[in-house]
Amino acid sequence: MILSPGARKARAIVKDNERLSLGVIAEMQSNPHFFERFLSRAEGL
């Protein structure tokens, strides 16, 4: 399957987001206050 540069870039972004999400989930499990800080920072955007 041949991917256009845009599709390839989109897939790379999704892969990065998956890695990021896994890191966030692991952090939340090990640090209960992390999620509250994460939410308050997200609301401030």
mmCIF file of N, CA and C in Angstrom:
data_model
loop_
_atom_site.group_PDB
_atom_site.id
_atom_site.type_symbol
_atom_site.label_atom_id
_atom_site.label_comp_id
_atom_site.label_asym_id
_atom_site.label_seq_id
_atom_site.Cartn_x
_atom_site.Cartn_y
_atom_site.Cartn_z
ATOM 1 N N MET A 1 0.845 -1.195 0.000
ATOM 2 C CA MET A 1 0.000 0.000 0.000
ATOM 3 C C MET A 1 0.883 1.248 0.000
ATOM 4 N N ILE A 2 0.607 2.135 -0.936
ATOM 5 C CA ILE A 2 1.388 3.369 -1.034
ATOM 6 C C ILE A 2 0.605 4.483 -0.339
ATOM 7 N N LEU A 3 1.269 5.137 0.597
ATOM 8 C CA LEU A 3 0.616 6.216 1.342
ATOM 9 C C LEU A 3 1.104 7.558 0.833
ATOM 10 N N SER A 4 0.197 8.488 0.732
ATOM 11 C CA SER A 4 0.599 9.850 0.397
ATOM 12 C C SER A 4 1.381 10.424 1.576
ATOM 13 N N PRO A 5 2.197 11.454 1.326
ATOM 14 C CA PRO A 5 2.943 12.067 2.440
ATOM 15 C C PRO A 5 2.013 12.518 3.571
ATOM 16 N N GLY A 6 0.853 13.046 3.215
ATOM 17 C CA GLY A 6 -0.090 13.497 4.245
ATOM 18 C C GLY A 6 -0.584 12.346 5.102
ATOM 19 N N ALA A 7 -0.906 11.221 4.451
ATOM 20 C CA ALA A 7 -1.382 10.050 5.191
ATOM 21 C C ALA A 7 -0.278 9.494 6.081
ATOM 22 N N ARG A 8 0.946 9.502 5.548
ATOM 23 C CA ARG A 8 2.072 8.995 6.338
ATOM 24 C C ARG A 8 2.267 9.868 7.573
ATOM 25 N N LYS A 9 2.168 11.169 7.381
ATOM 26 C CA LYS A 9 2.340 12.101 8.494
ATOM 27 C C LYS A 9 1.220 11.917 9.518
ATOM 28 N N ALA A 10 -0.005 11.743 9.032
ATOM 29 C CA ALA A 10 -1.143 11.540 9.936
ATOM 30 C C ALA A 10 -0.939 10.280 10.770
ATOM 31 N N ARG A 11 -0.451 9.218 10.121
ATOM 32 C CA ARG A 11 -0.224 7.974 10.869
ATOM 33 C C ARG A 11 0.865 8.160 11.918
ATOM 34 N N ALA A 12 1.897 8.930 11.594
ATOM 35 C CA ALA A 12 2.963 9.184 12.561
ATOM 36 C C ALA A 12 2.416 9.961 13.754
ATOM 37 N N ILE A 13 1.532 10.923 13.486
ATOM 38 C CA ILE A 13 0.939 11.719 14.565
ATOM 39 C C ILE A 13 0.089 10.825 15.464
ATOM 40 N N VAL A 14 -0.699 9.938 14.848
ATOM 41 C CA VAL A 14 -1.525 9.017 15.637
ATOM 42 C C VAL A 14 -0.650 8.133 16.511
ATOM 43 N N LYS A 15 0.453 7.630 15.946
ATOM 44 C CA LYS A 15 1.360 6.787 16.725
ATOM 45 C C LYS A 15 1.924 7.565 17.913
ATOM 46 N N ASP A 16 2.331 8.809 17.691
ATOM 47 C CA ASP A 16 2.845 9.633 18.783
ATOM 48 C C ASP A 16 1.771 9.831 19.841
ATOM 49 N N ASN A 17 0.536 10.069 19.402
ATOM 50 C CA ASN A 17 -0.556 10.279 20.349
ATOM 51 C C ASN A 17 -0.832 9.026 21.165
ATOM 52 N N GLU A 18 -0.732 7.857 20.533
ATOM 53 C CA GLU A 18 -0.925 6.609 21.275
ATOM 54 C C GLU A 18 0.133 6.479 22.358
ATOM 55 N N ARG A 19 1.382 6.773 21.999
ATOM 56 C CA ARG A 19 2.464 6.693 22.985
ATOM 57 C C ARG A 19 2.219 7.692 24.102
ATOM 58 N N LEU A 20 1.811 8.895 23.728
ATOM 59 C CA LEU A 20 1.542 9.937 24.707
ATOM 60 C C LEU A 20 0.417 9.509 25.642
ATOM 61 N N SER A 21 -0.672 8.959 25.078
ATOM 62 C CA SER A 21 -1.806 8.531 25.894
ATOM 63 C C SER A 21 -1.380 7.459 26.885
ATOM 64 N N LEU A 22 -0.580 6.495 26.422
ATOM 65 C CA LEU A 22 -0.128 5.431 27.317
ATOM 66 C C LEU A 22 0.692 6.019 28.453
ATOM 67 N N GLY A 23 1.524 7.001 28.141
ATOM 68 C CA GLY A 23 2.315 7.653 29.179
ATOM 69 C C GLY A 23 1.435 8.378 30.176
ATOM 70 N N VAL A 24 0.404 9.042 29.670
ATOM 71 C CA VAL A 24 -0.515 9.777 30.547
ATOM 72 C C VAL A 24 -1.272 8.803 31.442
ATOM 73 N N ILE A 25 -1.734 7.686 30.872
ATOM 74 C CA ILE A 25 -2.478 6.693 31.657
ATOM 75 C C ILE A 25 -1.586 6.102 32.746
ATOM 76 N N ALA A 26 -0.355 5.773 32.395
ATOM 77 C CA ALA A 26 0.569 5.212 33.383
ATOM 78 C C ALA A 26 0.825 6.222 34.494
ATOM 79 N N GLU A 27 0.970 7.479 34.116
ATOM 80 C CA GLU A 27 1.220 8.541 35.091
ATOM 81 C C GLU A 27 0.013 8.704 36.018
ATOM 82 N N MET A 28 -1.190 8.635 35.456
ATOM 83 C CA MET A 28 -2.400 8.777 36.272
ATOM 84 C C MET A 28 -2.508 7.643 37.281
ATOM 85 N N GLN A 29 -2.139 6.432 36.866
ATOM 86 C CA GLN A 29 -2.252 5.293 37.770
ATOM 87 C C GLN A 29 -1.252 5.404 38.915
ATOM 88 N N SER A 30 -0.089 5.958 38.638
ATOM 89 C CA SER A 30 0.937 6.022 39.678
ATOM 90 C C SER A 30 0.844 7.310 40.497
ATOM 91 N N ASN A 31 0.080 8.285 40.010
ATOM 92 C CA ASN A 31 0.027 9.588 40.677
ATOM 93 C C ASN A 31 -1.402 10.125 40.624
ATOM 94 N N PRO A 32 -2.175 9.914 41.694
ATOM 95 C CA PRO A 32 -3.596 10.280 41.667
ATOM 96 C C PRO A 32 -3.849 11.764 41.436
ATOM 97 N N HIS A 33 -2.912 12.627 41.809
ATOM 98 C CA HIS A 33 -3.150 14.069 41.654
ATOM 99 C C HIS A 33 -2.794 14.554 40.259
ATOM 100 N N PHE A 34 -2.108 13.690 39.490
ATOM 101 C CA PHE A 34 -1.678 14.099 38.156
ATOM 102 C C PHE A 34 -2.874 14.469 37.290
ATOM 103 N N PHE A 35 -3.945 13.666 37.366
ATOM 104 C CA PHE A 35 -5.092 13.891 36.489
ATOM 105 C C PHE A 35 -5.755 15.229 36.804
ATOM 106 N N GLU A 36 -5.859 15.570 38.087
ATOM 107 C CA GLU A 36 -6.461 16.859 38.462
ATOM 108 C C GLU A 36 -5.635 18.012 37.901
ATOM 109 N N ARG A 37 -4.316 17.913 38.027
ATOM 110 C CA ARG A 37 -3.453 18.961 37.477
ATOM 111 C C ARG A 37 -3.568 19.008 35.963
ATOM 112 N N PHE A 38 -3.629 17.810 35.346
ATOM 113 C CA PHE A 38 -3.737 17.714 33.892
ATOM 114 C C PHE A 38 -5.024 18.388 33.420
ATOM 115 N N LEU A 39 -6.125 18.139 34.129
ATOM 116 C CA LEU A 39 -7.417 18.723 33.752
ATOM 117 C C LEU A 39 -7.390 20.237 33.922
ATOM 118 N N SER A 40 -6.853 20.711 35.020
ATOM 119 C CA SER A 40 -6.856 22.161 35.242
ATOM 120 C C SER A 40 -5.977 22.856 34.211
ATOM 121 N N ARG A 41 -4.896 22.194 33.792
ATOM 122 C CA ARG A 41 -4.048 22.774 32.757
ATOM 123 C C ARG A 41 -4.782 22.765 31.416
ATOM 124 N N ALA A 42 -5.524 21.683 31.137
ATOM 125 C CA ALA A 42 -6.254 21.588 29.872
ATOM 126 C C ALA A 42 -7.348 22.656 29.808
ATOM 127 N N GLU A 43 -8.003 22.925 30.931
ATOM 128 C CA GLU A 43 -9.053 23.946 30.947
ATOM 129 C C GLU A 43 -8.467 25.332 30.730
ATOM 130 N N GLY A 44 -7.216 25.521 31.131
ATOM 131 C CA GLY A 44 -6.586 26.825 30.986
ATOM 132 C C GLY A 44 -6.149 27.138 29.567
ATOM 133 N N LEU A 45 -6.240 26.167 28.661
ATOM 134 C CA LEU A 45 -5.799 26.395 27.277
ATOM 135 C C LEU A 45 -6.745 27.325 26.546
#
